[in-house]
Structures are given as structure tokens and as C-alpha cells.
Amino acid sequence: MKHLLLGSAAFATLLGASCSTPAAYIDPNGNQMIVDVDQINLQEFAMAADNMVDSMIDSPVFKEIEDRPVYLMIDKVTNNTSQRFDVDLLTKKIRVKLNKSGQVRTLLNFGSAAEAEAPGARALNQEDEFLKKKDPAARKRPNLTLSGKILEDRARSGNIKQASYIFQLSLTTLDGEAIWEDEKTITKQGSKSRVGF
Amino acid sequence: MKKLLLCSLLAAAFGSSCAHDVNEITAANNQARRDIVKDKRFEPDTTLSNKLLCYGINEGETDSGFRKINLELANDSNSTLAVNYKCEWYDDSGFCLNADAQWRTFVMSGRERKSLTLVAPSPKAHDFRFKVIETK
């Protein structure tokens, strides 16, 4: 009886050790990331951002604006999904790519981004305007604003779950004219999460 | 009788899981003028290169002067093919401009042909390297 118990315990330990996966670094841009139907995964924000930037650059939108450089203000991007995440996971990636492309510079002294990202710059700007009597109208103004929504749609058939995440973005001029709009849908189907895609 | 039932069940199961191929109709004389790029290939995954055919890379420029390429791809198998792809762009000194490019997924039905357009991340982009791997 003792031998049987000892044997079973040793076997269970061995089995446990062989089944567990030790932590390791993986490439966040690689295809080893976990794919989970129940939530938007990091790589999907990157996929959506890459697609959106490709679409913006492929459109004549930046060529149409005569004033150079083009200043972009990040307006409201609403998360209308059932999950809680920071929309900067999408917008920051888009901003970085546009900035690297040399097409756009982001203005952080306007809009909701200013309070969160560049409060110091905004305060200094206001101080200059007050002390040096700088005309607030002379402040750099954005040519374009980026706004959008992230939506979610879910369906189920037996054990199979399906989740679609819809990324909608618009570039709008200060006159309110949407000069570029696009929508990217990412759909996942499955019954459980998996490693790699 | 039991064998007959089993056979018909198997046939039904096979029939329902069988993927459909894609039929297509195009104009006999294409109007588009294509600037076809001569390509060089390194294909260690022969299983994938037998299934996924690239029968032309067309290049052009966006209005803002960014290089773009259009790959004409075909799924040469009868089943749905899902691949991950990314395109690395290099400047004229050979430096990679987007080493952090994310793998994206591309799905094709059986015998389907699809175009894939990729835009350079910067007007400095000169050369490209298109990478493709079958999904897990």
C-alpha cells in the first residue's frame, strides 16, 4: 500500500513537471502570442493599427492638406466593447507609425490627450500666453483630428464562440469634413484560448 | 445493413466537411497596366510554397510618394488556407525601417486568388522582404 502511494505521488509529480511550461520571453510582434476569443489581444491592436496606417498612407489625405507639417490631434476614440482597456493601445501605435512616416506630427496641447500626456507643456503654454501676452490664436492648431470607436459582436454555436472586434476610425478636418475613414474587423472563433496564431 | 448505414454516415460527414473551391470570372482583356517586379525567393517550407502561389508582384507609389506593392496570391489547395504575413521595408542603405512589424493573418478559400496590397511605412523605403508562414 505504501509503495503504491509513493509510486502514485512520484508519478503525479513527474506528470505535473512535464506538463508545466516555464516562463520565457517571446516576441510581442511574433506569432507566438496567446489568442483568446473572450478578449482583444495585444497583437490585434497592432494588426488594426498597421492596417489603418497602411490605409491612411495609401489614401491621398495627407497630400490634400496644403499646410505643412500636418498636425494631428487625438480626439475621442470610444471603447464600446464589454471589456475594459485603454484605447491608447490602438491610438498610440497609430501615432507612432504616422510620426515615423514623416507625414504627421501629433499636437498634445489640445484635446483630451493634453491633460493626460503633456500637462507640463500645456501649463507652460498657458503661462507664456499669460506672462508674455502671447496671442492664444497664434498657438499651433491641428489640421486634422483622429476619432473613432471600437465595437464588439459576439455569436455562439454550441461550444464554438465567435467574437468580432470592429475598429472604426476617421480623420476629420477642423471644418468637420471626414477626409478619411476606415473600418477593420478582426474575427476569432474557437472554444478555448491557444498559444500562437 | 449496419455497414451501409456506417458508410452513408461517413459519406455525409465527409461531404459536410469538404471545403468549396472558389470560382471566378474576369474580363478577358485586363485594362490595368502592371509594373511587375522581378522577385527572388527563399522557400524552406515547401509544403507552404506548394499551397500558396505568388504569381506576380506589382509595384507602384501612393499619392504621397510611398512605395507600395501588390501581391497576386493563389491558394493552390482545395482547403481553406490561413497564413500569417508581414513585410519588412529597407532604406537605400539596407537598414530595416519596420523591424517591429506585426504578423497579420490572411485567409483564402480553396483555389481562391487574392490580392494583397502593402504600403511602405516611410518614403525612404527602397526594398522589401515579404515573409509568410502557415498559421498554427
XYZ file of C-alpha atoms in Angstrom:
333
model
C 0.000 0.000 0.000
C 2.874 2.310 0.974
C 4.690 1.533 -2.270
C 1.566 2.179 -4.290
C 1.020 5.555 -2.641
C 4.649 6.580 -3.061
C 4.607 5.450 -6.677
C 1.438 7.395 -7.434
C 2.830 10.538 -5.786
C 6.101 10.273 -7.749
C 4.176 9.688 -10.991
C 1.906 12.676 -10.328
C 4.918 14.921 -9.600
C 6.626 13.735 -12.777
C 3.470 14.293 -14.818
C 2.990 17.754 -13.332
C 6.569 18.732 -14.041
C 6.415 17.555 -17.650
C 3.113 19.338 -18.344
C 4.008 22.750 -16.953
C 5.597 25.339 -19.205
C 8.306 27.523 -17.736
C 8.025 31.276 -18.352
C 10.016 32.567 -21.309
C 10.335 35.793 -23.284
C 8.560 35.839 -26.597
C 8.488 38.352 -29.425
C 5.465 40.641 -28.881
C 5.299 41.117 -32.655
C 5.701 37.404 -33.358
C 3.083 34.732 -33.887
C 3.566 33.008 -30.514
C 1.132 35.302 -28.703
C -1.939 33.852 -26.977
C -5.179 34.061 -28.957
C -8.239 34.361 -26.762
C -11.808 34.614 -28.067
C -13.019 36.351 -24.915
C -10.884 39.470 -25.240
C -8.961 41.663 -27.641
C -5.351 40.536 -27.577
C -2.340 42.818 -27.869
C -1.464 41.630 -31.375
C -4.926 42.582 -32.620
C -4.428 46.226 -31.653
C -1.146 46.099 -33.583
C -2.817 44.425 -36.604
C -5.608 47.009 -36.624
C -3.132 49.894 -36.235
C -0.931 48.570 -39.079
C -3.950 48.197 -41.361
C -5.283 51.653 -40.520
C -1.920 53.352 -41.111
C -1.481 51.495 -44.436
C -4.938 52.684 -45.444
C -4.221 56.324 -44.423
C -0.904 56.423 -46.258
C -2.427 54.801 -49.341
C -5.175 57.452 -49.466
C -4.468 60.965 -50.813
C -5.479 62.504 -47.477
C -2.065 63.869 -46.442
C -1.299 65.178 -49.911
C -4.545 67.147 -49.970
C -3.567 69.253 -46.942
C -1.533 72.221 -48.100
C -0.242 73.398 -44.713
C 2.897 71.505 -43.717
C 3.627 69.787 -41.447
C 0.259 68.178 -40.827
C -0.653 68.444 -37.148
C -2.898 65.751 -35.742
C -4.956 65.940 -32.592
C -6.149 62.742 -30.963
C -9.840 63.189 -30.359
C -12.155 60.737 -28.678
C -11.804 57.043 -29.510
C -14.636 55.284 -27.698
C -14.421 51.767 -26.348
C -17.906 50.337 -26.914
C -16.921 46.752 -26.152
C -17.719 44.805 -23.000
C -14.071 44.930 -21.983
C -12.068 47.484 -20.140
C -8.896 48.567 -21.893
C -7.029 51.760 -22.661
C -7.711 52.904 -26.230
C -4.122 54.168 -26.323
C -3.244 50.545 -27.113
C -4.567 51.418 -30.574
C -4.096 55.175 -30.906
C -0.518 55.322 -29.654
C 0.538 52.697 -32.206
C -1.105 54.697 -34.984
C 0.529 57.921 -33.812
C 3.973 56.331 -33.593
C 3.702 54.898 -37.104
C 2.414 58.146 -38.612
C 5.110 60.117 -36.844
C 7.822 57.746 -38.094
C 6.433 58.033 -41.615
C 7.159 61.768 -41.520
C 3.609 62.569 -42.631
C 2.140 63.780 -39.378
C 3.087 65.339 -36.053
C 0.845 64.929 -33.049
C -0.190 68.019 -31.115
C -0.533 67.413 -27.409
C -1.642 70.851 -26.216
C -5.190 70.332 -27.446
C -7.937 67.909 -26.590
C -8.220 65.168 -24.030
C -4.677 63.869 -24.682
C -3.153 67.103 -23.394
C -4.236 66.645 -19.792
C -3.041 63.067 -19.642
C 0.086 63.166 -21.741
C 1.575 66.621 -21.781
C 0.281 68.579 -18.791
C 3.639 70.332 -18.410
C 3.706 71.572 -21.991
C 0.137 72.769 -21.717
C 0.841 74.632 -18.457
C 3.949 76.300 -19.942
C 1.976 77.280 -22.991
C -0.706 78.885 -20.859
C 1.942 80.627 -18.739
C 3.586 82.070 -21.877
C 0.252 83.284 -23.106
C -0.420 84.980 -19.770
C 3.041 86.425 -18.956
C 4.335 87.223 -22.415
C 0.918 88.246 -23.643
C 1.212 85.703 -26.456
C -1.887 85.585 -28.544
C -3.654 82.236 -27.927
C -4.812 82.402 -31.541
C -1.155 82.125 -32.614
C -0.900 78.719 -30.948
C -0.213 75.818 -33.325
C -3.518 74.371 -34.288
C -4.197 70.881 -35.564
C -5.166 70.376 -39.218
C -6.756 67.022 -38.502
C -8.381 65.162 -35.658
C -8.457 61.400 -35.217
C -11.577 59.912 -33.685
C -13.325 56.576 -33.711
C -14.969 53.675 -31.987
C -14.150 50.093 -31.106
C -17.191 47.821 -31.256
C -17.808 44.191 -30.438
C -20.120 41.494 -31.765
C -20.497 38.028 -30.283
C -22.109 34.813 -31.508
C -22.157 31.237 -30.322
C -22.956 27.849 -31.824
C -22.745 25.051 -29.252
C -19.248 25.146 -27.773
C -17.882 27.370 -30.505
C -17.654 31.020 -29.595
C -17.140 33.805 -32.114
C -16.059 37.332 -31.325
C -15.672 40.178 -33.785
C -13.956 43.415 -32.881
C -14.649 46.309 -35.185
C -12.202 49.206 -35.282
C -13.644 52.367 -36.853
C -11.533 55.468 -37.331
C -11.993 58.850 -39.022
C -9.679 61.711 -39.844
C -11.631 64.944 -39.756
C -10.666 68.470 -40.748
C -11.484 71.383 -38.460
C -14.470 72.100 -40.735
C -15.878 68.739 -39.716
C -15.218 67.091 -43.051
C -14.213 63.438 -42.686
C -11.485 63.132 -45.296
C -10.516 59.575 -44.468
C -12.484 56.803 -42.812
C -11.873 53.111 -42.495
C -13.116 50.072 -40.663
C -11.180 46.953 -39.800
C -12.865 43.864 -38.382
C -10.987 41.109 -36.589
C -12.990 37.930 -36.038
C -11.944 34.982 -33.901
C -13.670 31.645 -33.489
C -12.978 28.799 -31.098
C -13.887 27.137 -27.842
C -10.761 27.955 -25.825
C -7.684 30.112 -25.950
C -4.468 28.890 -27.562
C -0.830 29.781 -27.841
C 0.183 31.063 -31.264
C -1.718 32.094 -34.323
C -27.361 -3.143 -43.250
C -25.179 -1.794 -40.429
C -22.261 -1.402 -42.856
C -24.460 0.505 -45.290
C -25.587 2.853 -42.541
C -21.988 3.415 -41.417
C -20.877 4.102 -44.997
C -23.655 6.613 -45.595
C -22.877 8.322 -42.273
C -19.201 8.543 -43.222
C -20.082 9.900 -46.658
C -22.387 12.506 -45.136
C -19.713 13.551 -42.631
C -17.091 13.765 -45.369
C -19.434 15.738 -47.611
C -20.293 18.253 -44.945
C -16.664 18.899 -44.009
C -15.468 19.210 -47.593
C -14.458 22.795 -48.446
C -15.771 24.505 -51.564
C -13.443 25.949 -54.153
C -13.802 29.497 -55.400
C -14.910 30.139 -58.985
C -14.120 33.479 -60.564
C -14.899 35.464 -63.679
C -12.732 38.298 -65.009
C -12.592 40.356 -68.188
C -10.758 38.527 -70.969
C -8.509 41.540 -71.560
C -7.378 43.224 -68.395
C -7.151 47.007 -68.768
C -4.716 47.623 -65.918
C -1.087 48.173 -66.782
C 1.082 46.436 -64.244
C 4.624 47.211 -63.269
C 5.783 43.704 -62.404
C 8.738 43.267 -60.054
C 11.298 40.538 -60.691
C 11.481 38.529 -57.486
C 13.926 36.254 -55.685
C 12.596 33.535 -53.382
C 13.821 31.573 -50.412
C 11.249 28.907 -49.574
C 12.380 26.406 -46.922
C 8.742 25.422 -46.248
C 7.996 23.565 -49.477
C 4.601 22.407 -48.184
C 3.514 26.042 -47.941
C 5.065 27.077 -51.251
C 3.177 24.222 -52.940
C -0.093 25.501 -51.495
C 0.396 29.271 -51.623
C 1.445 30.546 -55.025
C 2.604 34.084 -55.671
C 2.273 34.657 -59.384
C 3.173 38.301 -59.557
C 4.264 41.333 -57.587
C 3.114 44.631 -58.958
C 4.654 47.852 -57.652
C 3.517 51.448 -57.525
C 3.504 54.601 -55.436
C 0.905 56.248 -53.238
C -0.092 59.884 -53.852
C 2.262 60.916 -51.045
C 5.202 59.136 -52.683
C 5.313 55.983 -50.565
C 6.244 52.763 -52.320
C 3.551 50.104 -52.402
C 3.410 46.569 -53.703
C 0.536 44.357 -54.676
C 0.989 40.596 -54.415
C -1.162 38.324 -56.530
C -1.624 35.214 -54.402
C -3.420 31.955 -55.101
C -4.361 29.080 -52.856
C -3.470 26.003 -54.918
C -5.159 23.606 -52.489
C -8.805 22.640 -52.155
C -8.986 23.553 -48.486
C -9.021 26.892 -46.713
C -5.535 28.254 -46.211
C -4.656 30.650 -43.391
C -1.253 32.293 -43.353
C 0.495 34.958 -41.336
C 2.464 37.538 -43.238
C 4.496 40.656 -42.744
C 6.548 42.889 -44.961
C 9.839 44.398 -43.908
C 10.935 47.530 -45.736
C 14.535 48.670 -46.150
C 16.006 52.071 -46.953
C 18.661 52.611 -49.620
C 21.426 51.812 -47.100
C 19.826 48.456 -46.358
C 18.532 49.359 -42.896
C 15.190 47.890 -41.892
C 12.586 50.598 -41.365
C 9.956 48.479 -39.608
C 11.640 45.670 -37.716
C 8.692 45.764 -35.286
C 6.094 44.950 -37.962
C 3.295 42.765 -36.647
C 2.366 39.435 -38.254
C -1.074 39.721 -39.836
C -3.407 36.919 -40.808
C -4.691 36.284 -44.317
C -7.294 33.611 -45.072
C -8.052 32.176 -48.515
C -10.728 29.687 -49.522
C -9.884 26.657 -51.654
C -8.442 27.642 -55.083
C -9.038 31.298 -54.325
C -6.889 34.071 -55.798
C -6.480 37.234 -53.781
C -4.528 40.470 -53.997
C -2.642 41.797 -51.042
C -1.525 45.433 -51.030
C 1.272 46.529 -48.736
C 2.389 50.112 -48.231
C 5.861 51.179 -47.116
C 5.981 52.844 -43.690
C 8.190 55.693 -44.942
C 9.009 57.401 -48.243
C 12.622 56.289 -47.624
C 11.667 52.644 -48.224
C 13.513 51.192 -51.165
C 13.423 47.404 -50.905
C 11.041 44.970 -49.321
C 11.088 41.462 -47.885
C 7.710 39.735 -47.755
C 7.535 36.942 -45.169
C 4.835 34.339 -44.951
C 4.244 31.429 -42.593
C 1.362 28.993 -42.311
C -0.784 29.531 -39.211
C -0.537 27.102 -36.327
